[in-house]
XYZ file of C-alpha atoms in Angstrom:
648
model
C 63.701 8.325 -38.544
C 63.004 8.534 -34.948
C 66.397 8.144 -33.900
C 67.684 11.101 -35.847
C 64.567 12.696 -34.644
C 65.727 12.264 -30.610
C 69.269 12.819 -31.719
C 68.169 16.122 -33.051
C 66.191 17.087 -30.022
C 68.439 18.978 -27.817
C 69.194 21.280 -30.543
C 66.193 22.126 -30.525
C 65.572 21.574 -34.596
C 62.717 21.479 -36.107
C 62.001 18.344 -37.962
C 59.322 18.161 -41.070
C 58.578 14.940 -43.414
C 57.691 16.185 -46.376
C 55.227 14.157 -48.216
C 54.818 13.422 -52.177
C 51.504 14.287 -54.336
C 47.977 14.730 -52.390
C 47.154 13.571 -49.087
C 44.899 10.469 -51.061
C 48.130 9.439 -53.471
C 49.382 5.959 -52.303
C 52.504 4.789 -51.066
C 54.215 2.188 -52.511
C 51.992 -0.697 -51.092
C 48.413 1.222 -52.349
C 47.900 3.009 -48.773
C 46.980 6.490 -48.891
C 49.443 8.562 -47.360
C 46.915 9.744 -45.198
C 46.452 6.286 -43.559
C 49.924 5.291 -44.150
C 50.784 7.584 -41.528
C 48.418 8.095 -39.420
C 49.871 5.808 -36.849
C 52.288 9.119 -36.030
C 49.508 11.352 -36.059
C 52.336 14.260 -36.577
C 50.791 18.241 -36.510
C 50.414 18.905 -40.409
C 50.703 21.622 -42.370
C 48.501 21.510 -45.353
C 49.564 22.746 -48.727
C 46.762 24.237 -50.363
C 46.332 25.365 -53.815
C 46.125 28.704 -55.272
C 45.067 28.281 -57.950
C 41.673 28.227 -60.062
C 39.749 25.167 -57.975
C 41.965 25.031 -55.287
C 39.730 26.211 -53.096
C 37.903 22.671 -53.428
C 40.777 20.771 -52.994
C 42.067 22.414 -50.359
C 39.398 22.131 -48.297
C 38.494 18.553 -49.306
C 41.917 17.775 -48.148
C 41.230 19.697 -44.949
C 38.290 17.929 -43.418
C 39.978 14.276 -44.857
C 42.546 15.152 -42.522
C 40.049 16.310 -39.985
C 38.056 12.864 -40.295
C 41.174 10.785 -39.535
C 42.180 13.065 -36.355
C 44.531 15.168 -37.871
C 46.040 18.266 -36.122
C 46.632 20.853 -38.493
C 47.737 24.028 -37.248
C 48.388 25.468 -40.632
C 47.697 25.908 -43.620
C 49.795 27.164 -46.599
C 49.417 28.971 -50.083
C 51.308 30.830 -52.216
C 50.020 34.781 -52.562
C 47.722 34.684 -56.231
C 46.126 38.122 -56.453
C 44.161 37.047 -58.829
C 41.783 34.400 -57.183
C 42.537 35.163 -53.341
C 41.600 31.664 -52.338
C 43.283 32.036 -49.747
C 40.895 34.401 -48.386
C 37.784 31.877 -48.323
C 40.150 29.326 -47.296
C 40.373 31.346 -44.255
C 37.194 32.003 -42.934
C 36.430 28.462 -43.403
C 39.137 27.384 -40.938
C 40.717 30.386 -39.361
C 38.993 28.451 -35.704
C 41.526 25.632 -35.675
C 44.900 26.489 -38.329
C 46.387 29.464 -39.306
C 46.368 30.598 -43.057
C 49.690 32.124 -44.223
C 50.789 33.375 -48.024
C 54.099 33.355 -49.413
C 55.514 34.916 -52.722
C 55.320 32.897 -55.706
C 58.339 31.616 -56.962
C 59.275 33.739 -59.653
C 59.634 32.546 -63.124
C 62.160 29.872 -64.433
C 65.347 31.619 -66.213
C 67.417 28.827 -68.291
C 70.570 30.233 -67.713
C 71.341 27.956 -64.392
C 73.561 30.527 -63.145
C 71.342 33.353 -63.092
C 68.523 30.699 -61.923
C 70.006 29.675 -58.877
C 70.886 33.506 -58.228
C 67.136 34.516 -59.023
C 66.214 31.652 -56.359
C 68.310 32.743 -53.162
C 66.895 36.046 -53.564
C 63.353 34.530 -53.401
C 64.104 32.415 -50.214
C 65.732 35.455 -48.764
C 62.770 37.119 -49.313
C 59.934 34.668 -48.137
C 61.539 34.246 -44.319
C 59.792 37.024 -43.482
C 56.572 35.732 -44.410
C 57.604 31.875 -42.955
C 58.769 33.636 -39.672
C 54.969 33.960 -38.004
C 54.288 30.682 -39.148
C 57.081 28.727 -37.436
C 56.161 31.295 -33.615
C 52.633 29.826 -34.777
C 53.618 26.396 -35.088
C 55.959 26.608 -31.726
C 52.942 28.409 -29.750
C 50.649 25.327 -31.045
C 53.690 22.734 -29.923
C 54.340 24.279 -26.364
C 50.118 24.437 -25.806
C 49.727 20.572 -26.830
C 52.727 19.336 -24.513
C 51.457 21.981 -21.461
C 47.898 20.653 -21.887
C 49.342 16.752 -21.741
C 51.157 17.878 -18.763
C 48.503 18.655 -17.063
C 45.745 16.395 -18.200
C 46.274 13.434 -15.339
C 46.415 15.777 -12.242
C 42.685 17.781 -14.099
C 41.850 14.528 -14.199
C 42.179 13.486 -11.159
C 40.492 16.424 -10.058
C 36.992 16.296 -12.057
C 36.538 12.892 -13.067
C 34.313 10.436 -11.546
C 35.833 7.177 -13.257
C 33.521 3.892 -13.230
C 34.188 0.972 -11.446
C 37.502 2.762 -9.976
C 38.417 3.256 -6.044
C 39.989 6.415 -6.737
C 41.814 6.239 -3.352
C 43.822 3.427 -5.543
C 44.344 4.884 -8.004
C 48.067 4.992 -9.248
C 49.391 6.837 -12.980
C 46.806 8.013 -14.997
C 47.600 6.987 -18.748
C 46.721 10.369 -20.776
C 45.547 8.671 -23.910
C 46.631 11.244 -26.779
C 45.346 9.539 -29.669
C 44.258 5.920 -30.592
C 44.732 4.023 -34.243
C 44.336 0.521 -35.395
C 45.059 -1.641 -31.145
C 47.408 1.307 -30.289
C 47.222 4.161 -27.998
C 49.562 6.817 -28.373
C 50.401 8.090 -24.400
C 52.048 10.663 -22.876
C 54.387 9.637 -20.310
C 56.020 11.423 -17.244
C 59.224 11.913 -19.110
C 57.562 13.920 -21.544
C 57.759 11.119 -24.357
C 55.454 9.240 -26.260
C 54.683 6.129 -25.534
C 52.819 2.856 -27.756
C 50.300 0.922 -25.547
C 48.633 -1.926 -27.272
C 44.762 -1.757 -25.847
C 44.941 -5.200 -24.578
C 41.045 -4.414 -23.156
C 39.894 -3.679 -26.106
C 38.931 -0.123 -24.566
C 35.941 -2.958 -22.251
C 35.753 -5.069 -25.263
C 34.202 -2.362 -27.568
C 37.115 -2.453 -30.106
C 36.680 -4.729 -32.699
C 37.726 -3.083 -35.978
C 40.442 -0.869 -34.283
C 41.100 2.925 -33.487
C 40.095 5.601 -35.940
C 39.314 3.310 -38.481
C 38.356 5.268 -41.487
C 35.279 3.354 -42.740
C 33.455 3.871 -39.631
C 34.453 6.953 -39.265
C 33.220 7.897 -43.018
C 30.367 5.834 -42.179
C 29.341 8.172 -39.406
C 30.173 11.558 -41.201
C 27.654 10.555 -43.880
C 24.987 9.602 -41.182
C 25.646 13.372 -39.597
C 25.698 14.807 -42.191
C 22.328 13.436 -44.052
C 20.639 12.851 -41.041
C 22.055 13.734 -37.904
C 19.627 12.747 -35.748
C 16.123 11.942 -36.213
C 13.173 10.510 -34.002
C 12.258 6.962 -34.770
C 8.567 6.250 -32.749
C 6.021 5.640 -35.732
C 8.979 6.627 -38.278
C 11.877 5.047 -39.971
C 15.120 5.971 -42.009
C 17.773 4.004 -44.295
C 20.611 3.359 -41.845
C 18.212 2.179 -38.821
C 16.309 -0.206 -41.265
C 19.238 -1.341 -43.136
C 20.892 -2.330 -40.065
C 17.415 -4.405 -38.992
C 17.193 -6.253 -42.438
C 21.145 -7.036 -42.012
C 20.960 -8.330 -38.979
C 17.420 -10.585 -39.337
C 19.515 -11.817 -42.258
C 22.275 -13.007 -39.934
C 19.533 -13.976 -37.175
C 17.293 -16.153 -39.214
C 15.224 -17.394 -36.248
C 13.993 -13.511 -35.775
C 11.396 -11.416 -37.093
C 12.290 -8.123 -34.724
C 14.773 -5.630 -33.663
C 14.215 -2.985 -30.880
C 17.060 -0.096 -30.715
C 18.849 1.213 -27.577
C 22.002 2.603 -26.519
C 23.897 0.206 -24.722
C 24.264 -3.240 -23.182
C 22.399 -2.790 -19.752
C 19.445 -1.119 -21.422
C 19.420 -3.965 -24.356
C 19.242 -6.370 -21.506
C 16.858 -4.401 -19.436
C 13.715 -4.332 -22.694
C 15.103 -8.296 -22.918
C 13.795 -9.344 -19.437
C 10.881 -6.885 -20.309
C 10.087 -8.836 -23.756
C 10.904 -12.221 -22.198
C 8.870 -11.875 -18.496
C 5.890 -9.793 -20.025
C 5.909 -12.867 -22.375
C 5.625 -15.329 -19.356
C 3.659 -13.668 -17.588
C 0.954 -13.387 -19.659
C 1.136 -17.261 -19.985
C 1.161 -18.392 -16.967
C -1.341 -15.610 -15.119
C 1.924 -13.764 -13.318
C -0.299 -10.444 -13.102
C 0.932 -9.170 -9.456
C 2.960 -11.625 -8.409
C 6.783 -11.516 -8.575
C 8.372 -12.656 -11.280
C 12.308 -14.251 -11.305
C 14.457 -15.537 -13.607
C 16.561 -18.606 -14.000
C 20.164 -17.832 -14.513
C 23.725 -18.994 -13.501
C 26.004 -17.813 -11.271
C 28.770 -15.583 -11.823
C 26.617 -13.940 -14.028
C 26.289 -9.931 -14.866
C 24.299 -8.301 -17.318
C 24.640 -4.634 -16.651
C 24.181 -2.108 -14.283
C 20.971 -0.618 -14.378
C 18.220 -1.713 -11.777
C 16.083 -4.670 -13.494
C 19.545 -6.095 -14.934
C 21.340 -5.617 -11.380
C 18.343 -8.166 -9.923
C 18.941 -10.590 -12.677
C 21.922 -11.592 -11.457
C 23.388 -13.214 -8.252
C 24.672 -11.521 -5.624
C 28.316 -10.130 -6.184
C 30.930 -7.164 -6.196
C 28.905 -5.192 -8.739
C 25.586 -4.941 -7.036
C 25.492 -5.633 -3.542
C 26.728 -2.407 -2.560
C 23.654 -0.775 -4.066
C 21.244 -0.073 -1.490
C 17.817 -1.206 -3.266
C 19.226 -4.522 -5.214
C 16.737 -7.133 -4.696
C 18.045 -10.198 -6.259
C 15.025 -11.658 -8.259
C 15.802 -15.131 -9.347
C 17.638 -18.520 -8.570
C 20.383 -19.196 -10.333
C 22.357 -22.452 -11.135
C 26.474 -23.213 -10.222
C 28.516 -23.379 -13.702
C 30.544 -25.978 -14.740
C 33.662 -24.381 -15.926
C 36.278 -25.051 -18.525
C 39.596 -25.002 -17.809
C 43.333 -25.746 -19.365
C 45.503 -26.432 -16.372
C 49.201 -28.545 -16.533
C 48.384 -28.963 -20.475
C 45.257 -30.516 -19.361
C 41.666 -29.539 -20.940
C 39.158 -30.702 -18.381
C 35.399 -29.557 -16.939
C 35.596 -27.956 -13.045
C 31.978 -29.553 -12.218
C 30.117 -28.386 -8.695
C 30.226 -30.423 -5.592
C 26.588 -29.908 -5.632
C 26.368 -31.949 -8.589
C 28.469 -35.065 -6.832
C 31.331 -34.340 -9.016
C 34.429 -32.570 -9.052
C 36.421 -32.304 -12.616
C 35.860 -34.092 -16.131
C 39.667 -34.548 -18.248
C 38.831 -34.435 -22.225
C 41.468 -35.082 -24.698
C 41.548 -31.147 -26.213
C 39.224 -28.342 -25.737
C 37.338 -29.320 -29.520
C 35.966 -32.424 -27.361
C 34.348 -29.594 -25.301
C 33.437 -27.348 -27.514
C 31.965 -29.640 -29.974
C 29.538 -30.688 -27.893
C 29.821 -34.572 -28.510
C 27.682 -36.582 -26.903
C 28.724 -37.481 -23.024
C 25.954 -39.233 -21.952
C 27.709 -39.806 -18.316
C 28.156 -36.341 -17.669
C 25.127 -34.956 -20.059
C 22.914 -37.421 -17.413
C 24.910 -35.634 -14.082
C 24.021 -31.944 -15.456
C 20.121 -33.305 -16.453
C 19.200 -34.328 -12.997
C 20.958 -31.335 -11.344
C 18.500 -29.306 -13.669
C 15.611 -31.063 -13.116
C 15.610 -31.252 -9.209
C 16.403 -28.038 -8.733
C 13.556 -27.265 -11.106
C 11.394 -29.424 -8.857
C 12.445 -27.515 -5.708
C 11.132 -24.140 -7.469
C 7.552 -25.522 -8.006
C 7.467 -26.888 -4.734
C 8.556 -23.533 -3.005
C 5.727 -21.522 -5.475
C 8.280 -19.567 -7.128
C 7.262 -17.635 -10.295
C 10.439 -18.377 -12.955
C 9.477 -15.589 -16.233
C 12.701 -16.275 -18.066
C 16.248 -18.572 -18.417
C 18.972 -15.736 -19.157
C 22.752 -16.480 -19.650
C 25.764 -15.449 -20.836
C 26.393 -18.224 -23.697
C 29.875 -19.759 -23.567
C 31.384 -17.412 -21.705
C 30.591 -14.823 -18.101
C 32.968 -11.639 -19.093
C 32.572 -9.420 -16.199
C 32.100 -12.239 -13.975
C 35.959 -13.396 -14.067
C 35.656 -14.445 -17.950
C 34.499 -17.943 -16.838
C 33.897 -20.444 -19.538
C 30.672 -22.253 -18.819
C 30.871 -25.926 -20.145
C 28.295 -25.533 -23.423
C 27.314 -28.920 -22.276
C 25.690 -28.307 -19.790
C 24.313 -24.528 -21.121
C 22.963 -26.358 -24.099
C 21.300 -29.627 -21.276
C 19.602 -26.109 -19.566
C 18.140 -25.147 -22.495
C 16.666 -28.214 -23.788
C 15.538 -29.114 -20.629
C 13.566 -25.979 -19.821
C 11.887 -26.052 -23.414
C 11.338 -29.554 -23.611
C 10.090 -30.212 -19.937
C 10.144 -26.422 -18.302
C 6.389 -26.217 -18.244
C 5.561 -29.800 -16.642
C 8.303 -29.394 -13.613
C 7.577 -25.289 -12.656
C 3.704 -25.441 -13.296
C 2.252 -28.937 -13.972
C 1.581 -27.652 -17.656
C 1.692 -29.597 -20.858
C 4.051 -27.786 -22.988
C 2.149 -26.115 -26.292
C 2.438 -27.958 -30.043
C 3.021 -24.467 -31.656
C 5.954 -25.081 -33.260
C 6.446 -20.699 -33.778
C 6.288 -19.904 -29.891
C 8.670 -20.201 -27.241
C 8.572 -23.390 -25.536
C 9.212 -23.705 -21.441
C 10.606 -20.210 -20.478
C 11.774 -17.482 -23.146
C 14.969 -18.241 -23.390
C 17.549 -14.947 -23.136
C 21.124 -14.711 -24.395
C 23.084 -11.878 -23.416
C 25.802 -11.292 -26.331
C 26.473 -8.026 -25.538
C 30.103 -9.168 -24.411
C 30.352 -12.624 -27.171
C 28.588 -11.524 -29.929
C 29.475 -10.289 -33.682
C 32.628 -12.540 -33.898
C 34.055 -11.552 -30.440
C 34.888 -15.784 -29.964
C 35.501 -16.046 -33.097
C 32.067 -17.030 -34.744
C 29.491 -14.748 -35.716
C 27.289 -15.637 -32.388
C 28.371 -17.081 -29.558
C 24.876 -19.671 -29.847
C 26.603 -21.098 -32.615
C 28.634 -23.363 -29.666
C 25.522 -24.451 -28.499
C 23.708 -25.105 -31.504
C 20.478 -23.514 -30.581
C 19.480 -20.008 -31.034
C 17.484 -18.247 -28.287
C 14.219 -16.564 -28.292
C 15.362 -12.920 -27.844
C 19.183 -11.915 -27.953
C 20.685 -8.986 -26.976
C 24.034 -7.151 -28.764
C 26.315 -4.026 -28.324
C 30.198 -3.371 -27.896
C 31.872 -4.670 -31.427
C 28.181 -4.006 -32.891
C 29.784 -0.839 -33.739
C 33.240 -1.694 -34.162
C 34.102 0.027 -31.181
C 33.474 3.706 -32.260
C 30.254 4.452 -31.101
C 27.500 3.123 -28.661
C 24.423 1.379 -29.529
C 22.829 -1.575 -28.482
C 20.067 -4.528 -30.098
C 17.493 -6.626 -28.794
C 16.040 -9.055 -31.464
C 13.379 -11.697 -30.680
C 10.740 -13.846 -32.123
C 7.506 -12.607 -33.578
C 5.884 -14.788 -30.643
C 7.375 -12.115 -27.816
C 6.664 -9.003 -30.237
C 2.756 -10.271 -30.374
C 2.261 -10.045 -26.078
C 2.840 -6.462 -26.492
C 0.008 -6.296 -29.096
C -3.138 -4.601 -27.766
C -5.540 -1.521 -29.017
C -5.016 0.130 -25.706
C -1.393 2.075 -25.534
C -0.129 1.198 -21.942
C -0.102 -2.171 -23.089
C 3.103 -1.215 -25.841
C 6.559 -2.598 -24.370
C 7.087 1.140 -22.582
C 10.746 1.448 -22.837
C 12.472 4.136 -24.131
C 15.457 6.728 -25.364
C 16.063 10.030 -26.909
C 18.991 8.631 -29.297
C 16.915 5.595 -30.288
C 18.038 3.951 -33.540
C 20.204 6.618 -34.672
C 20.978 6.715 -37.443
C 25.011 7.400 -37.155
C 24.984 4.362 -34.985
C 22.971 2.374 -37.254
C 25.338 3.516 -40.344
C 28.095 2.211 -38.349
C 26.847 -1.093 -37.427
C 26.206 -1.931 -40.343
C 29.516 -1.014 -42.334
C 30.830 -2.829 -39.058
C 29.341 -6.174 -39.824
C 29.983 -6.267 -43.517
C 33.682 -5.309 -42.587
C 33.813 -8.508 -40.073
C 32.128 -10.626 -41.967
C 34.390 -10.203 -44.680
C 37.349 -11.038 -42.156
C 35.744 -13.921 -40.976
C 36.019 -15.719 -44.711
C 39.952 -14.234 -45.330
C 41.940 -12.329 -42.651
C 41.778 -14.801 -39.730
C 43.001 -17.643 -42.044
C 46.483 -17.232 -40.547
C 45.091 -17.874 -37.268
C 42.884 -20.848 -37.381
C 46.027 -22.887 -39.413
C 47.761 -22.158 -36.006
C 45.170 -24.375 -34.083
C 44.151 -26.357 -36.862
C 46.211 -29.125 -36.514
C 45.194 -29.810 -32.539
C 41.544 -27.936 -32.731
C 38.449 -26.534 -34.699
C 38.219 -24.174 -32.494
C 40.399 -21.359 -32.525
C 41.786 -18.026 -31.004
C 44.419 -15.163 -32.366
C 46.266 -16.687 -29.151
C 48.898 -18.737 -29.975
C 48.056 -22.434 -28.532
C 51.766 -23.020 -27.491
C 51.125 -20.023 -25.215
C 48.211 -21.294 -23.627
C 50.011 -24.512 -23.293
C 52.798 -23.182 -21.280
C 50.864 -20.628 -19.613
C 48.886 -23.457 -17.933
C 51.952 -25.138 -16.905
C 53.203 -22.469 -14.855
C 52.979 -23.323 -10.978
C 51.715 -19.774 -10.115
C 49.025 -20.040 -12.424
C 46.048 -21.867 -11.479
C 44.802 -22.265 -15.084
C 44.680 -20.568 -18.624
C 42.195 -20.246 -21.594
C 42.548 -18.373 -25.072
C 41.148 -15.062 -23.771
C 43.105 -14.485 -19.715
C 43.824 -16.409 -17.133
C 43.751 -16.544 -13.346
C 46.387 -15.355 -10.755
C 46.741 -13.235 -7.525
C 49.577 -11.516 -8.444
C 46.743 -9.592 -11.199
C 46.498 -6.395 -10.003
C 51.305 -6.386 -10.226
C 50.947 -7.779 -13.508
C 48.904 -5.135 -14.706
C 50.607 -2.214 -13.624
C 54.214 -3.995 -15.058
C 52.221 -4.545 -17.927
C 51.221 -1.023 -18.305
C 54.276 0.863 -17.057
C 57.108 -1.484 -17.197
C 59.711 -2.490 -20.351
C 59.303 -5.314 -22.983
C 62.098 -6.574 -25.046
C 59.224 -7.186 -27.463
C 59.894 -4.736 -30.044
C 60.063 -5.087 -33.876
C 63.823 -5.546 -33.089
C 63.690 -7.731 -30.377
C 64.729 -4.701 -28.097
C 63.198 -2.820 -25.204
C 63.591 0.106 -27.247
C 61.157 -0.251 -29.708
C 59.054 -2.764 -27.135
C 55.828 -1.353 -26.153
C 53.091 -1.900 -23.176
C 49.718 -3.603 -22.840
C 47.135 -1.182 -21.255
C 45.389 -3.867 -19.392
C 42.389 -4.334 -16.792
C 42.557 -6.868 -14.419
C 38.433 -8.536 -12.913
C 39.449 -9.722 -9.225
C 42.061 -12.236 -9.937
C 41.976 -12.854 -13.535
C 44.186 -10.697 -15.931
C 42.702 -10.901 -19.382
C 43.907 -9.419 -22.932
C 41.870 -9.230 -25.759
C 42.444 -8.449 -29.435
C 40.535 -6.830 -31.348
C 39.357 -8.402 -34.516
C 42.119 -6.209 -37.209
C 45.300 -7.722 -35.101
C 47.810 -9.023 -37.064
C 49.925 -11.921 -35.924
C 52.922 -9.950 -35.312
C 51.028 -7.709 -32.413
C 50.082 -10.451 -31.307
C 53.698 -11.979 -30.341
C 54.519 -8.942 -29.503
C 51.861 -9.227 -26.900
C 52.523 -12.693 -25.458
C 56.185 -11.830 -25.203
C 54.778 -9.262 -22.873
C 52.726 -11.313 -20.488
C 54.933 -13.866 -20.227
C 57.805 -11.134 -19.292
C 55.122 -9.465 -16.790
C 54.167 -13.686 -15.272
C 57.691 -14.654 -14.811
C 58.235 -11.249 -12.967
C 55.933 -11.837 -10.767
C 56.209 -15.558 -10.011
C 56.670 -15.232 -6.300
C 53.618 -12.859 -5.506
């Protein structure tokens, strides 16, 4: 179809698929048609009906079409005197599509001859009213193409992009439309071009582009509730979304709402410190956290200071780095070769395992668990002895995204933990630990999940590769399934009770406008039944394809790991990126260059990766809907874009 549609092109013809039955009749494998094609996202003309009730179907089709992005810049009756729905029709959506009449058809006559006769004369007759419909229709073509034209150069212009020298900048991809991993582009030549969003639009997507059970999810949020105020209030989506997730998060007794990752983090360090503090007599004296290195939890102030210095935050004029944080050991596949990168401070340099499920499934080393143990402890020592004031542990379980997507050993995440509960107390203040078996124990221990959480590794939370759940957690990005923001931080009912006091100021005092709302909250929680229904069936195809060398398991192919770790330009490789100078070149070929990776093995039908690169490391990331064929397709990719750029 889309060859006779660029064969066609210079003739300038017009080209329309007609569909069969109502926009909700399925296609041969049960799709709707309005899913089934979606992907093309063509400009549609809707059909209406004239008839008695075809006012309600019409526009019932209309806003279907609107809710799955739809352009229509028509729509189309035939004239009925007698009910005018066309009328009504019209000043419901006369803002966005044209409504045009035509003649009936005049009545059937059996005689075929004088049928078919009866039948020019009517398509004679209805050009005339077809005519302003098909300027319409050309006026709507020629303004989307101008306005895609133009769109990078505005751009350029008026934005203020995040985390982006715009001196650097090189193309601007003009995203058109998005469905399922795909973007749908708008290239220099003037054609359309398939990008699969190997970012995961910064890891947000997790149930894919304009996917229609979020999006009705939303709509019925707006449209019962829009948004309402939650202090001293509640409503059905927010509290649903609460009792789903305390379901998941059996360790919890609260959730507090906000709208994104930083701020989650920020009311965690509140929760946990406050918490602390009031423990150990902190009142006026600074208060840091433990953490490790490499580490970044967002970009507002207090979650800035949380973390080491680095790239993000030491070009901001008042970061005040508040804490002392510990050097990760670091897993790593290398030459076919799973092994442990471990310190020098720590008197060690690497530890080889067998495969990465030795790693991952936390065996007992007693060797290496005794190295990381009395790392812990004397630097530990060294804080009591300097007077410092720790309030909280916070990490990144398993893995530090924005950090370079390093893969802390769990071992040694898992010897932090138990240490600072078990013994925390005793080596930073000389205090028995408490007996209370429903308080925290140590420190309040912090996980940020905002990156790992909700299946992004491939379990539900990324704790569950430590075995030990944390005292207050914090999620966002595929919370949502990538449609909308909003962000959780659930803790114990040991943390909520500090906060507990008959004088106001004493309430945790954090805050915002679009708290808990409930289109967010709808959303999340359609989101989560959706992946926890994938987890049990659609990933199936993917463990079997590690099963045989590893529990643990990726949508990334293990043979591709293998020989991506192999390659001499690459200084190592896990399931999720891997490191290389040449990152920033592999990107751009990635983005703007040509695959042979198409569903015909050609460059013609190949299609791009719209990738990010953090320092060094190139990553790609599926979402959580990507089928095993995209997947191929994507590998092919990378390893075309590595072996291009070998010698950089």
């Amino acid at each position: 179809m889309l060859d006779y549609v660029q064969q066609q092109k210079p003739n300038g013809s017009y080209f329309f698929l007609e569909t069969a039955g109502g926009i909700h009749s399925p296609v041969m494998s049960g799709t709707p048609q309005v899913d089934f094609y979606r992907s093309l996202r063509l400009p549609t003309i809707l059909v209406g009906d004239s008839q008695l009730g075809g006012i309600s179907t019409t526009l019932t089709s209309f806003e279907s079409l609107k809710l799955r992005g739809y352009d229509i810049p028509a729509v189309l009756l035939f004239n009925q005197p007698k009910y005018k729905n066309h009328v009504l029709i019209n000043q419901r959506v006369h803002k966005e599509s044209l409504v045009a009449t035509i003649p009936a058809p005049p009545p059937m006559i059996e005689d075929p001859v004088r049928e078919q006769a009866s039948m020019k004369r009517y398509y004679e007759q209805i050009d005339e009213h077809l005519e302003p419909v098909i300027k319409h229709l050309d006026l709507k073509h020629q303004e989307r193409f101008d306005r895609l034209e133009t769109m990078a150069q505005k751009s350029r212009d008026i934005f203020w992009w995040p985390f982006t020298q715009h001196k650097l900048v090189g193309d601007v991809t003009v995203i058109d439309s998005a469905y399922n991993d795909h973007f749908s582009t708008y290239s220099k030549t003037g054609e359309p071009k398939e990008m699969f969003d190997s970012c995961a639009s910064w890891w947000t997507q997790g149930l894919g582009h304009g996917n229609p059970d979020l999006t009705l999810s939303a709509a019925y949020a707006a449209g019962r509730y829009g948004h309402v105020i939650f202090p001293e209030s509640t409503n059905e989506p927010a509290l649903a979304l609460a009792e789903k997730v305390l379901e998941k998060d059996k360790w919890a007794s609260r959730v507090f709402f906000s709208d994104n990752g930083s701020t989650a983090m920020e009311v965690a360090l509140k929760m946990g410190m406050s918490a602390a503090a009031k423990r150990y007599g902190f009142d006026g004296k600074k208060i840091e956290i433990l953490g490790i290195d490499g580490s970044y939890h967002g970009d507002t102030i207090g979650a800035m200071d949380a973390c080491s210095p680095n790239v993000y935050n030491e070009q901001v004029q008042w970061y005040q780095p508040r804490g002392h944080w510990f050097k990760p050991p670091s897993v790593h596949v290398s030459q076919g070769r799973s092994y442990v990168r471990i310190p020098s401070e720590m008197g060690h340099t690497e530890k080889i395992y067998k495969s990465l499920d030795d790693i991952y499934s936390l065996k007992e080393d007693e060797s290496l668990k005794q190295v990381y143990g009395n790392y812990i402890r004397n630097q530990l020592s060294l804080l009591k002895a300097q007077k410092r004031h720790i309030g909280a542990l916070l990490m990144e379980p398993v893995l530090m995204g924005a950090g370079g997507m390093i893969f802390v050993d769990p071992l040694f995440q898992r010897t932090l933990i138990d240490i600072v509960r078990s013994e925390g107390s005793q080596l930073l203040y000389g205090v028995t630990e408490s007996d209370d078996r429903n308080t925290w124990k140590g420190l309040p221990v912090i996980f940020d999940e905002v990156f790992s959480g909700w299946y992004r590794l491939g379990r539900r939370s990324a704790s569950e590769f430590l075995g030990v759940s944390p005292d207050i957690t914090a999620y966002a990005k595929t919370l949502t399934g990538g449609l909308i923001p909003l962000a959780l931080t659930v803790t114990k009912e040991s943390i909520y009770n500090v906060f507990l006091s008959k004088n106001k100021p004493d309430c945790l005092l954090h805050g915002h406008s679009y708290t808990a709302h409930p289109i967010g909250c709808s959303v999340a929680k359609t989101s989560i039944e959706t992946l926890d229904h994938l987890a049990t069936t659609e990933w199936t195809p993917f463990r079997d394809n590690w099963k045989e060398k590893e529990s643990i398991w990726s949508m990334w192919s293990p043979s591709v790991v293998d020989r991506l770790s192999r390659l001499n330009h690459v200084e190592s490789a896990m399931a999720l990126g891997y490191g290389s100078l040449a990152s920033k070149s592999i990107v751009e070929d990635l983005r703007f260059g040509t695959f042979k990776n198409g569903f015909d093995g050609t460059e013609k039908t190949g299609i791009n990766l719209f990738a990010r690169p953090l320092g060094n490391v190139v990553y790609l990331m599926t979402s959580q809907i990507t089928t095993p064929q995209h997947v191929r397709q994507c590998e092919q990719a990378f390893l075309e874009a590595i072996e291009k750029n070998r010698n950089l």
